[in-house]
Amino acid sequence: MTTEQSIKLVRAAANPLIAPKDVTPSYPDWEVLGVFNAGVHQVQGETVMLLRVAERPQQTDPQHVLIPVLNTEGTAEERQAQPMTIVALDREDAALDFSDPRVVSDQEGNTLYLTSISHLRVARSRDGIQFEVDPSPTVLPEGRMEAWGIEDPRVTLIEDKYYITYSAVSEKGVAVGLMSSPDLQTYKREGLILAPTNKDVAIFPEKIGGKYWMLHRPVPEGLGSPEMWVAASPDLIHWGDHRFQMGLRTGLWDSARIGAGCVPIKTEEGWLILYHGADDQHNYAMGAALLDLEQPDRVLARMEQPLMVPEAEYETSGFFANVVFACGAVVKGDEIIMYYGASDDTMAAVSFSLKEVMEQLHQTRQKGLDESDATDS
Ligand code: MAN
C-alpha cells in the first residue's frame, strides 16, 4: 500500500463539507448522486466553490436504468419545454455492462452512456468551511458537445476576470470548454479550447514569457498514455506550442493516469502543482511537483509518494470509492486549503503547510541531484 509523505494533513473536522443531501436537484423527480470536484476561488472575502453536481432521474423503474441525456433536438422552445431525454436501459440486457457506477459500457468496455448528468453550481462561504449551496444550477450543459454534462471546473483569476475550464462530455468524447466570468455569478462561454479526448485543464494565473499557459491531459488511444502536457496561447482561446511535461511512473501510485488538479500556485522557487494520479485499480491520490517559473514544461521536483491518499471513511467508501480529486485550493499565508471531491460524491477540505510541501520537494530534488551525480561519476 502506498504511503503518504510526512506532511501534516489536517482534514476539516466538518468533512464532508457538502453532500448530495445539501443540494436541491434540478427537477422534482430527480436525485443528486454526487457533489464533487469543485473549482474554488476567493471572491471579495468569500470562498466560492463552483461545484460539479451529478444527478439523474429517480430510479423508480425496477426493470430499467434511467439515463439522462440533454435534449439537443427540435426548436429552442421544444428544448426548453423538454430539456432532458431519458433513455431507459434494460437491466437484464446481456450486451450492457453496469458494473461501473459511473458509466454503462458494452461488453468490450466502450462507454455507451454516463449514469448521471452534471452541471455546475455555486456554493459560498465566509469561513471556508460552512457553505451555502445555491438552490438552482448556475451553469447547465448546453448544445451537442455538452449533451452528457459539464464536469470538473477549474477557476483561474487573470487580471480581473475569472476563467473556468471544464470537461464538455458527449457521445463525441470529452473535450475542454472555457467560460469567462467577471464575478463567478454570470458566465460567458468562450467555446471548446481542446478537442476530445482531453481533460484536466488548469490555466496558470499569469502570463509566462508573454503568453498564457495551461496544463492539459490528452488521453491517447493505442499509443501513448494519459500524461500531463502544457500548451501556450496569445489570447486564452487559441492554444499551441504543446509540450510534454510529466509522465506516469511504473510501480508507483501514479502509474495509470495523471492530470492537473488545482490551478498552479506561484512560489519564489517555482510553480507548485497539486495533481491527481491513479493506479490501474482506480485508486486516486493527490501528489505535488514543482515547475520552473519561466518554463512550465520543466519539472524541477516531484514527490515520490503522494501528498494525500484516501483514508477517511468518506474517501474510502461512497459512490466511487478510494478517490480524492482536487480542482482548486486557497492559499492563506503558509496555509494551503485544498478542496477536493471524495469518492465522487461529496466535497471535503484539507489543509497543510506550504513550507512543509516545499521542504519535501527540496529533499526530492536534492535526492534526484545526488542520484544523477552518482550515475555521472
Ligand atoms: C475521472 C475524472 C473525475 C473523477 C475520476 C474518478 O478521471 O474525470 O471526474 O473524479 O475519474 O472517478
PDB file of N, CA and C in Angstrom, residues 199-293:
ATOM      1  N   LYS A 199      -8.705  16.443 -21.005  1.00  0.00           N
ATOM      2  CA  LYS A 199      -9.376  16.916 -19.776  1.00  0.00           C
ATOM      3  C   LYS A 199      -8.337  17.464 -18.806  1.00  0.00           C
ATOM      4  N   ASP A 200      -8.791  17.752 -17.586  1.00  0.00           N
ATOM      5  CA  ASP A 200      -7.875  18.214 -16.530  1.00  0.00           C
ATOM      6  C   ASP A 200      -7.045  19.419 -16.965  1.00  0.00           C
ATOM      7  N   VAL A 201      -7.725  20.431 -17.449  1.00  0.00           N
ATOM      8  CA  VAL A 201      -7.023  21.647 -17.857  1.00  0.00           C
ATOM      9  C   VAL A 201      -7.051  22.666 -16.721  1.00  0.00           C
ATOM     10  N   ALA A 202      -5.873  23.187 -16.383  1.00  0.00           N
ATOM     11  CA  ALA A 202      -5.781  24.275 -15.403  1.00  0.00           C
ATOM     12  C   ALA A 202      -4.920  25.369 -16.034  1.00  0.00           C
ATOM     13  N   ILE A 203      -5.457  26.562 -16.063  1.00  0.00           N
ATOM     14  CA  ILE A 203      -4.734  27.691 -16.672  1.00  0.00           C
ATOM     15  C   ILE A 203      -3.904  28.384 -15.596  1.00  0.00           C
ATOM     16  N   PHE A 204      -2.673  28.727 -15.934  1.00  0.00           N
ATOM     17  CA  PHE A 204      -1.797  29.444 -14.996  1.00  0.00           C
ATOM     18  C   PHE A 204      -2.369  30.851 -14.768  1.00  0.00           C
ATOM     19  N   PRO A 205      -2.199  31.386 -13.546  1.00  0.00           N
ATOM     20  CA  PRO A 205      -2.834  32.673 -13.218  1.00  0.00           C
ATOM     21  C   PRO A 205      -2.159  33.913 -13.805  1.00  0.00           C
ATOM     22  N   GLU A 206      -1.038  33.737 -14.486  1.00  0.00           N
ATOM     23  CA  GLU A 206      -0.424  34.908 -15.140  1.00  0.00           C
ATOM     24  C   GLU A 206       0.346  34.462 -16.372  1.00  0.00           C
ATOM     25  N   LYS A 207       0.673  35.434 -17.213  1.00  0.00           N
ATOM     26  CA  LYS A 207       1.433  35.105 -18.421  1.00  0.00           C
ATOM     27  C   LYS A 207       2.856  34.685 -18.047  1.00  0.00           C
ATOM     28  N   ILE A 208       3.411  33.799 -18.840  1.00  0.00           N
ATOM     29  CA  ILE A 208       4.811  33.396 -18.672  1.00  0.00           C
ATOM     30  C   ILE A 208       5.472  33.636 -20.035  1.00  0.00           C
ATOM     31  N   GLY A 209       6.512  34.447 -20.037  1.00  0.00           N
ATOM     32  CA  GLY A 209       7.175  34.769 -21.298  1.00  0.00           C
ATOM     33  C   GLY A 209       6.227  35.391 -22.318  1.00  0.00           C
ATOM     34  N   GLY A 210       5.296  36.183 -21.836  1.00  0.00           N
ATOM     35  CA  GLY A 210       4.385  36.894 -22.734  1.00  0.00           C
ATOM     36  C   GLY A 210       3.199  36.087 -23.241  1.00  0.00           C
ATOM     37  N   LYS A 211       3.057  34.833 -22.764  1.00  0.00           N
ATOM     38  CA  LYS A 211       1.940  34.005 -23.225  1.00  0.00           C
ATOM     39  C   LYS A 211       1.169  33.414 -22.049  1.00  0.00           C
ATOM     40  N   TYR A 212      -0.090  33.067 -22.303  1.00  0.00           N
ATOM     41  CA  TYR A 212      -0.859  32.297 -21.316  1.00  0.00           C
ATOM     42  C   TYR A 212      -0.456  30.832 -21.445  1.00  0.00           C
ATOM     43  N   TRP A 213      -0.537  30.113 -20.329  1.00  0.00           N
ATOM     44  CA  TRP A 213      -0.164  28.688 -20.340  1.00  0.00           C
ATOM     45  C   TRP A 213      -1.233  27.858 -19.649  1.00  0.00           C
ATOM     46  N   MET A 214      -1.348  26.633 -20.090  1.00  0.00           N
ATOM     47  CA  MET A 214      -2.255  25.690 -19.428  1.00  0.00           C
ATOM     48  C   MET A 214      -1.550  24.356 -19.210  1.00  0.00           C
ATOM     49  N   LEU A 215      -2.020  23.632 -18.188  1.00  0.00           N
ATOM     50  CA  LEU A 215      -1.696  22.216 -18.062  1.00  0.00           C
ATOM     51  C   LEU A 215      -2.836  21.481 -18.739  1.00  0.00           C
ATOM     52  N   HIS A 216      -2.549  20.449 -19.503  1.00  0.00           N
ATOM     53  CA  HIS A 216      -3.643  19.649 -20.057  1.00  0.00           C
ATOM     54  C   HIS A 216      -3.275  18.181 -20.100  1.00  0.00           C
ATOM     55  N   ARG A 217      -4.271  17.345 -20.323  1.00  0.00           N
ATOM     56  CA  ARG A 217      -4.067  15.909 -20.221  1.00  0.00           C
ATOM     57  C   ARG A 217      -4.783  15.179 -21.359  1.00  0.00           C
ATOM     58  N   PRO A 218      -4.066  15.016 -22.488  1.00  0.00           N
ATOM     59  CA  PRO A 218      -4.664  14.242 -23.573  1.00  0.00           C
ATOM     60  C   PRO A 218      -4.823  12.774 -23.151  1.00  0.00           C
ATOM     61  N   VAL A 219      -5.742  12.067 -23.766  1.00  0.00           N
ATOM     62  CA  VAL A 219      -5.907  10.635 -23.490  1.00  0.00           C
ATOM     63  C   VAL A 219      -5.685   9.893 -24.804  1.00  0.00           C
ATOM     64  N   PRO A 220      -4.425   9.573 -25.112  1.00  0.00           N
ATOM     65  CA  PRO A 220      -4.153   8.922 -26.390  1.00  0.00           C
ATOM     66  C   PRO A 220      -4.736   7.512 -26.431  1.00  0.00           C
ATOM     67  N   GLU A 221      -5.106   7.067 -27.617  1.00  0.00           N
ATOM     68  CA  GLU A 221      -5.642   5.715 -27.810  1.00  0.00           C
ATOM     69  C   GLU A 221      -4.579   4.863 -28.466  1.00  0.00           C
ATOM     70  N   GLY A 222      -4.383   3.675 -27.993  1.00  0.00           N
ATOM     71  CA  GLY A 222      -3.465   2.745 -28.666  1.00  0.00           C
ATOM     72  C   GLY A 222      -2.022   3.019 -28.324  1.00  0.00           C
ATOM     73  N   LEU A 223      -1.515   4.151 -28.740  1.00  0.00           N
ATOM     74  CA  LEU A 223      -0.129   4.501 -28.468  1.00  0.00           C
ATOM     75  C   LEU A 223      -0.115   5.706 -27.530  1.00  0.00           C
ATOM     76  N   GLY A 224       0.697   5.663 -26.498  1.00  0.00           N
ATOM     77  CA  GLY A 224       0.762   6.798 -25.564  1.00  0.00           C
ATOM     78  C   GLY A 224      -0.109   6.566 -24.347  1.00  0.00           C
ATOM     79  N   SER A 225      -0.002   7.451 -23.358  1.00  0.00           N
ATOM     80  CA  SER A 225      -0.691   7.286 -22.072  1.00  0.00           C
ATOM     81  C   SER A 225      -1.285   8.607 -21.614  1.00  0.00           C
ATOM     82  N   PRO A 226      -2.239   8.535 -20.672  1.00  0.00           N
ATOM     83  CA  PRO A 226      -2.815   9.771 -20.122  1.00  0.00           C
ATOM     84  C   PRO A 226      -1.818  10.494 -19.210  1.00  0.00           C
ATOM     85  N   GLU A 227      -1.052  11.397 -19.776  1.00  0.00           N
ATOM     86  CA  GLU A 227       0.015  12.096 -19.055  1.00  0.00           C
ATOM     87  C   GLU A 227      -0.155  13.606 -19.230  1.00  0.00           C
ATOM     88  N   MET A 228       0.703  14.351 -18.521  1.00  0.00           N
ATOM     89  CA  MET A 228       0.488  15.808 -18.494  1.00  0.00           C
ATOM     90  C   MET A 228       1.339  16.560 -19.522  1.00  0.00           C
ATOM     91  N   TRP A 229       0.689  17.528 -20.143  1.00  0.00           N
ATOM     92  CA  TRP A 229       1.310  18.377 -21.149  1.00  0.00           C
ATOM     93  C   TRP A 229       1.066  19.837 -20.762  1.00  0.00           C
ATOM     94  N   VAL A 230       1.806  20.742 -21.404  1.00  0.00           N
ATOM     95  CA  VAL A 230       1.474  22.163 -21.299  1.00  0.00           C
ATOM     96  C   VAL A 230       1.263  22.699 -22.706  1.00  0.00           C
ATOM     97  N   ALA A 231       0.525  23.807 -22.793  1.00  0.00           N
ATOM     98  CA  ALA A 231       0.341  24.484 -24.078  1.00  0.00           C
ATOM     99  C   ALA A 231       0.288  25.975 -23.805  1.00  0.00           C
ATOM    100  N   ALA A 232       0.532  26.770 -24.831  1.00  0.00           N
ATOM    101  CA  ALA A 232       0.569  28.227 -24.671  1.00  0.00           C
ATOM    102  C   ALA A 232      -0.436  28.881 -25.611  1.00  0.00           C
ATOM    103  N   SER A 233      -0.809  30.113 -25.270  1.00  0.00           N
ATOM    104  CA  SER A 233      -1.795  30.823 -26.080  1.00  0.00           C
ATOM    105  C   SER A 233      -1.579  32.330 -25.987  1.00  0.00           C
ATOM    106  N   PRO A 234      -1.837  33.050 -27.096  1.00  0.00           N
ATOM    107  CA  PRO A 234      -1.739  34.510 -27.017  1.00  0.00           C
ATOM    108  C   PRO A 234      -3.007  35.142 -26.432  1.00  0.00           C
ATOM    109  N   ASP A 235      -4.131  34.383 -26.438  1.00  0.00           N
ATOM    110  CA  ASP A 235      -5.427  35.010 -26.115  1.00  0.00           C
ATOM    111  C   ASP A 235      -6.356  34.136 -25.278  1.00  0.00           C
ATOM    112  N   LEU A 236      -5.861  33.005 -24.778  1.00  0.00           N
ATOM    113  CA  LEU A 236      -6.635  32.031 -23.981  1.00  0.00           C
ATOM    114  C   LEU A 236      -7.605  31.198 -24.822  1.00  0.00           C
ATOM    115  N   ILE A 237      -7.769  31.536 -26.081  1.00  0.00           N
ATOM    116  CA  ILE A 237      -8.715  30.814 -26.949  1.00  0.00           C
ATOM    117  C   ILE A 237      -7.977  29.862 -27.897  1.00  0.00           C
ATOM    118  N   HIS A 238      -6.897  30.342 -28.481  1.00  0.00           N
ATOM    119  CA  HIS A 238      -6.137  29.550 -29.450  1.00  0.00           C
ATOM    120  C   HIS A 238      -4.888  29.003 -28.764  1.00  0.00           C
ATOM    121  N   TRP A 239      -4.775  27.685 -28.735  1.00  0.00           N
ATOM    122  CA  TRP A 239      -3.687  27.055 -27.983  1.00  0.00           C
ATOM    123  C   TRP A 239      -2.751  26.287 -28.903  1.00  0.00           C
ATOM    124  N   GLY A 240      -1.454  26.439 -28.643  1.00  0.00           N
ATOM    125  CA  GLY A 240      -0.437  25.723 -29.421  1.00  0.00           C
ATOM    126  C   GLY A 240       0.795  25.511 -28.580  1.00  0.00           C
ATOM    127  N   ASP A 241       1.944  25.316 -29.234  1.00  0.00           N
ATOM    128  CA  ASP A 241       3.209  25.105 -28.531  1.00  0.00           C
ATOM    129  C   ASP A 241       3.079  23.994 -27.486  1.00  0.00           C
ATOM    130  N   HIS A 242       2.423  22.900 -27.883  1.00  0.00           N
ATOM    131  CA  HIS A 242       2.198  21.789 -26.950  1.00  0.00           C
ATOM    132  C   HIS A 242       3.515  21.111 -26.599  1.00  0.00           C
ATOM    133  N   ARG A 243       3.713  20.920 -25.315  1.00  0.00           N
ATOM    134  CA  ARG A 243       4.942  20.255 -24.852  1.00  0.00           C
ATOM    135  C   ARG A 243       4.603  19.227 -23.790  1.00  0.00           C
ATOM    136  N   PHE A 244       5.238  18.070 -23.928  1.00  0.00           N
ATOM    137  CA  PHE A 244       5.077  17.044 -22.909  1.00  0.00           C
ATOM    138  C   PHE A 244       5.688  17.551 -21.598  1.00  0.00           C
ATOM    139  N   GLN A 245       5.006  17.284 -20.474  1.00  0.00           N
ATOM    140  CA  GLN A 245       5.543  17.775 -19.217  1.00  0.00           C
ATOM    141  C   GLN A 245       5.938  16.678 -18.238  1.00  0.00           C
ATOM    142  N   MET A 246       5.001  15.806 -17.915  1.00  0.00           N
ATOM    143  CA  MET A 246       5.241  14.876 -16.809  1.00  0.00           C
ATOM    144  C   MET A 246       4.520  13.568 -17.099  1.00  0.00           C
ATOM    145  N   GLY A 247       5.183  12.440 -16.843  1.00  0.00           N
ATOM    146  CA  GLY A 247       4.603  11.158 -17.241  1.00  0.00           C
ATOM    147  C   GLY A 247       4.214  10.256 -16.082  1.00  0.00           C
ATOM    148  N   LEU A 248       3.760   9.064 -16.429  1.00  0.00           N
ATOM    149  CA  LEU A 248       3.380   8.059 -15.440  1.00  0.00           C
ATOM    150  C   LEU A 248       4.643   7.438 -14.848  1.00  0.00           C
ATOM    151  N   ARG A 249       4.517   6.865 -13.649  1.00  0.00           N
ATOM    152  CA  ARG A 249       5.662   6.210 -13.022  1.00  0.00           C
ATOM    153  C   ARG A 249       5.301   4.768 -12.666  1.00  0.00           C
ATOM    154  N   THR A 250       5.901   3.860 -13.395  1.00  0.00           N
ATOM    155  CA  THR A 250       5.626   2.435 -13.192  1.00  0.00           C
ATOM    156  C   THR A 250       5.905   2.036 -11.748  1.00  0.00           C
ATOM    157  N   GLY A 251       4.982   1.302 -11.178  1.00  0.00           N
ATOM    158  CA  GLY A 251       5.185   0.789  -9.817  1.00  0.00           C
ATOM    159  C   GLY A 251       4.828   1.774  -8.723  1.00  0.00           C
ATOM    160  N   LEU A 252       4.561   3.019  -9.090  1.00  0.00           N
ATOM    161  CA  LEU A 252       4.186   3.999  -8.068  1.00  0.00           C
ATOM    162  C   LEU A 252       2.674   4.249  -8.104  1.00  0.00           C
ATOM    163  N   TRP A 253       2.220   5.123  -7.236  1.00  0.00           N
ATOM    164  CA  TRP A 253       0.789   5.410  -7.075  1.00  0.00           C
ATOM    165  C   TRP A 253       0.195   6.085  -8.317  1.00  0.00           C
ATOM    166  N   ASP A 254       1.064   6.728  -9.124  1.00  0.00           N
ATOM    167  CA  ASP A 254       0.563   7.430 -10.321  1.00  0.00           C
ATOM    168  C   ASP A 254       1.007   6.714 -11.592  1.00  0.00           C
ATOM    169  N   SER A 255       0.747   5.399 -11.621  1.00  0.00           N
ATOM    170  CA  SER A 255       1.229   4.564 -12.718  1.00  0.00           C
ATOM    171  C   SER A 255       0.249   4.441 -13.884  1.00  0.00           C
ATOM    172  N   ALA A 256      -1.025   4.794 -13.673  1.00  0.00           N
ATOM    173  CA  ALA A 256      -2.006   4.564 -14.743  1.00  0.00           C
ATOM    174  C   ALA A 256      -2.490   5.855 -15.411  1.00  0.00           C
ATOM    175  N   ARG A 257      -2.630   6.917 -14.648  1.00  0.00           N
ATOM    176  CA  ARG A 257      -3.062   8.207 -15.205  1.00  0.00           C
ATOM    177  C   ARG A 257      -2.666   9.321 -14.265  1.00  0.00           C
ATOM    178  N   ILE A 258      -2.360  10.472 -14.838  1.00  0.00           N
ATOM    179  CA  ILE A 258      -2.157  11.665 -14.024  1.00  0.00           C
ATOM    180  C   ILE A 258      -2.823  12.840 -14.727  1.00  0.00           C
ATOM    181  N   GLY A 259      -3.126  13.884 -13.979  1.00  0.00           N
ATOM    182  CA  GLY A 259      -3.717  15.062 -14.588  1.00  0.00           C
ATOM    183  C   GLY A 259      -3.695  16.207 -13.601  1.00  0.00           C
ATOM    184  N   ALA A 260      -3.822  17.422 -14.127  1.00  0.00           N
ATOM    185  CA  ALA A 260      -3.805  18.598 -13.260  1.00  0.00           C
ATOM    186  C   ALA A 260      -4.878  18.461 -12.203  1.00  0.00           C
ATOM    187  N   GLY A 261      -4.582  19.043 -11.061  1.00  0.00           N
ATOM    188  CA  GLY A 261      -5.567  19.138 -10.013  1.00  0.00           C
ATOM    189  C   GLY A 261      -5.927  20.598  -9.875  1.00  0.00           C
ATOM    190  N   CYS A 262      -5.237  21.243  -8.919  1.00  0.00           N
ATOM    191  CA  CYS A 262      -5.526  22.648  -8.634  1.00  0.00           C
ATOM    192  C   CYS A 262      -4.818  23.548  -9.647  1.00  0.00           C
ATOM    193  N   VAL A 263      -5.253  24.778  -9.700  1.00  0.00           N
ATOM    194  CA  VAL A 263      -4.592  25.794 -10.505  1.00  0.00           C
ATOM    195  C   VAL A 263      -3.174  25.983  -9.932  1.00  0.00           C
ATOM    196  N   PRO A 264      -2.148  26.070 -10.780  1.00  0.00           N
ATOM    197  CA  PRO A 264      -0.777  26.199 -10.275  1.00  0.00           C
ATOM    198  C   PRO A 264      -0.621  27.372  -9.297  1.00  0.00           C
ATOM    199  N   ILE A 265       0.172  27.122  -8.240  1.00  0.00           N
ATOM    200  CA  ILE A 265       0.383  28.118  -7.185  1.00  0.00           C
ATOM    201  C   ILE A 265       1.799  28.682  -7.349  1.00  0.00           C
ATOM    202  N   LYS A 266       1.906  30.012  -7.478  1.00  0.00           N
ATOM    203  CA  LYS A 266       3.217  30.612  -7.693  1.00  0.00           C
ATOM    204  C   LYS A 266       3.967  30.734  -6.367  1.00  0.00           C
ATOM    205  N   THR A 267       5.198  30.241  -6.336  1.00  0.00           N
ATOM    206  CA  THR A 267       6.074  30.442  -5.182  1.00  0.00           C
ATOM    207  C   THR A 267       7.378  31.030  -5.714  1.00  0.00           C
ATOM    208  N   GLU A 268       8.230  31.468  -4.800  1.00  0.00           N
ATOM    209  CA  GLU A 268       9.507  32.048  -5.245  1.00  0.00           C
ATOM    210  C   GLU A 268      10.357  31.047  -6.017  1.00  0.00           C
ATOM    211  N   GLU A 269      10.194  29.772  -5.647  1.00  0.00           N
ATOM    212  CA  GLU A 269      11.075  28.762  -6.252  1.00  0.00           C
ATOM    213  C   GLU A 269      10.499  28.085  -7.488  1.00  0.00           C
ATOM    214  N   GLY A 270       9.240  28.333  -7.763  1.00  0.00           N
ATOM    215  CA  GLY A 270       8.652  27.687  -8.933  1.00  0.00           C
ATOM    216  C   GLY A 270       7.147  27.603  -8.788  1.00  0.00           C
ATOM    217  N   TRP A 271       6.507  27.023  -9.803  1.00  0.00           N
ATOM    218  CA  TRP A 271       5.058  26.801  -9.746  1.00  0.00           C
ATOM    219  C   TRP A 271       4.816  25.496  -9.011  1.00  0.00           C
ATOM    220  N   LEU A 272       4.071  25.580  -7.928  1.00  0.00           N
ATOM    221  CA  LEU A 272       3.699  24.360  -7.216  1.00  0.00           C
ATOM    222  C   LEU A 272       2.437  23.798  -7.865  1.00  0.00           C
ATOM    223  N   ILE A 273       2.509  22.538  -8.286  1.00  0.00           N
ATOM    224  CA  ILE A 273       1.276  21.929  -8.789  1.00  0.00           C
ATOM    225  C   ILE A 273       0.857  20.760  -7.901  1.00  0.00           C
ATOM    226  N   LEU A 274      -0.424  20.760  -7.580  1.00  0.00           N
ATOM    227  CA  LEU A 274      -1.039  19.670  -6.826  1.00  0.00           C
ATOM    228  C   LEU A 274      -1.855  18.905  -7.860  1.00  0.00           C
ATOM    229  N   TYR A 275      -1.416  17.693  -8.200  1.00  0.00           N
ATOM    230  CA  TYR A 275      -2.040  16.957  -9.306  1.00  0.00           C
ATOM    231  C   TYR A 275      -2.606  15.637  -8.808  1.00  0.00           C
ATOM    232  N   HIS A 276      -3.484  15.035  -9.602  1.00  0.00           N
ATOM    233  CA  HIS A 276      -4.017  13.729  -9.210  1.00  0.00           C
ATOM    234  C   HIS A 276      -3.339  12.631 -10.020  1.00  0.00           C
ATOM    235  N   GLY A 277      -3.300  11.478  -9.423  1.00  0.00           N
ATOM    236  CA  GLY A 277      -2.781  10.314 -10.123  1.00  0.00           C
ATOM    237  C   GLY A 277      -3.568   9.109  -9.682  1.00  0.00           C
ATOM    238  N   ALA A 278      -3.561   8.065 -10.509  1.00  0.00           N
ATOM    239  CA  ALA A 278      -4.258   6.833 -10.138  1.00  0.00           C
ATOM    240  C   ALA A 278      -3.457   5.638 -10.622  1.00  0.00           C
ATOM    241  N   ASP A 279      -3.676   4.514  -9.936  1.00  0.00           N
ATOM    242  CA  ASP A 279      -3.063   3.271 -10.409  1.00  0.00           C
ATOM    243  C   ASP A 279      -4.110   2.510 -11.225  1.00  0.00           C
ATOM    244  N   ASP A 280      -3.763   1.309 -11.687  1.00  0.00           N
ATOM    245  CA  ASP A 280      -4.715   0.617 -12.566  1.00  0.00           C
ATOM    246  C   ASP A 280      -5.906   0.030 -11.812  1.00  0.00           C
ATOM    247  N   GLN A 281      -5.897   0.163 -10.478  1.00  0.00           N
ATOM    248  CA  GLN A 281      -7.077  -0.255  -9.699  1.00  0.00           C
ATOM    249  C   GLN A 281      -7.998   0.934  -9.413  1.00  0.00           C
ATOM    250  N   HIS A 282      -7.773   2.053 -10.082  1.00  0.00           N
ATOM    251  CA  HIS A 282      -8.568   3.279  -9.890  1.00  0.00           C
ATOM    252  C   HIS A 282      -8.471   3.843  -8.483  1.00  0.00           C
ATOM    253  N   ASN A 283      -7.319   3.681  -7.823  1.00  0.00           N
ATOM    254  CA  ASN A 283      -7.098   4.359  -6.545  1.00  0.00           C
ATOM    255  C   ASN A 283      -6.537   5.730  -6.877  1.00  0.00           C
ATOM    256  N   TYR A 284      -7.311   6.760  -6.559  1.00  0.00           N
ATOM    257  CA  TYR A 284      -6.883   8.128  -6.870  1.00  0.00           C
ATOM    258  C   TYR A 284      -6.239   8.776  -5.661  1.00  0.00           C
ATOM    259  N   ALA A 285      -5.083   9.414  -5.875  1.00  0.00           N
ATOM    260  CA  ALA A 285      -4.413  10.138  -4.804  1.00  0.00           C
ATOM    261  C   ALA A 285      -3.968  11.490  -5.352  1.00  0.00           C
ATOM    262  N   MET A 286      -3.518  12.378  -4.449  1.00  0.00           N
ATOM    263  CA  MET A 286      -3.009  13.679  -4.878  1.00  0.00           C
ATOM    264  C   MET A 286      -1.504  13.739  -4.631  1.00  0.00           C
ATOM    265  N   GLY A 287      -0.784  14.335  -5.565  1.00  0.00           N
ATOM    266  CA  GLY A 287       0.668  14.467  -5.430  1.00  0.00           C
ATOM    267  C   GLY A 287       1.092  15.910  -5.662  1.00  0.00           C
ATOM    268  N   ALA A 288       2.391  16.168  -5.517  1.00  0.00           N
ATOM    269  CA  ALA A 288       2.888  17.533  -5.691  1.00  0.00           C
ATOM    270  C   ALA A 288       4.157  17.532  -6.532  1.00  0.00           C
ATOM    271  N   ALA A 289       4.306  18.592  -7.321  1.00  0.00           N
ATOM    272  CA  ALA A 289       5.518  18.770  -8.124  1.00  0.00           C
ATOM    273  C   ALA A 289       5.790  20.261  -8.239  1.00  0.00           C
ATOM    274  N   LEU A 290       7.022  20.570  -8.605  1.00  0.00           N
ATOM    275  CA  LEU A 290       7.429  21.966  -8.733  1.00  0.00           C
ATOM    276  C   LEU A 290       7.920  22.204 -10.161  1.00  0.00           C
ATOM    277  N   LEU A 291       7.402  23.266 -10.782  1.00  0.00           N
ATOM    278  CA  LEU A 291       7.759  23.571 -12.173  1.00  0.00           C
ATOM    279  C   LEU A 291       8.591  24.835 -12.234  1.00  0.00           C
ATOM    280  N   ASP A 292       9.423  24.911 -13.224  1.00  0.00           N
ATOM    281  CA  ASP A 292      10.241  26.103 -13.453  1.00  0.00           C
ATOM    282  C   ASP A 292       9.333  27.326 -13.693  1.00  0.00           C
ATOM    283  N   LEU A 293       9.686  28.441 -13.064  1.00  0.00           N
ATOM    284  CA  LEU A 293       8.836  29.644 -13.185  1.00  0.00           C
ATOM    285  C   LEU A 293       8.743  30.151 -14.616  1.00  0.00           C
TER     286      LEU A 293
END
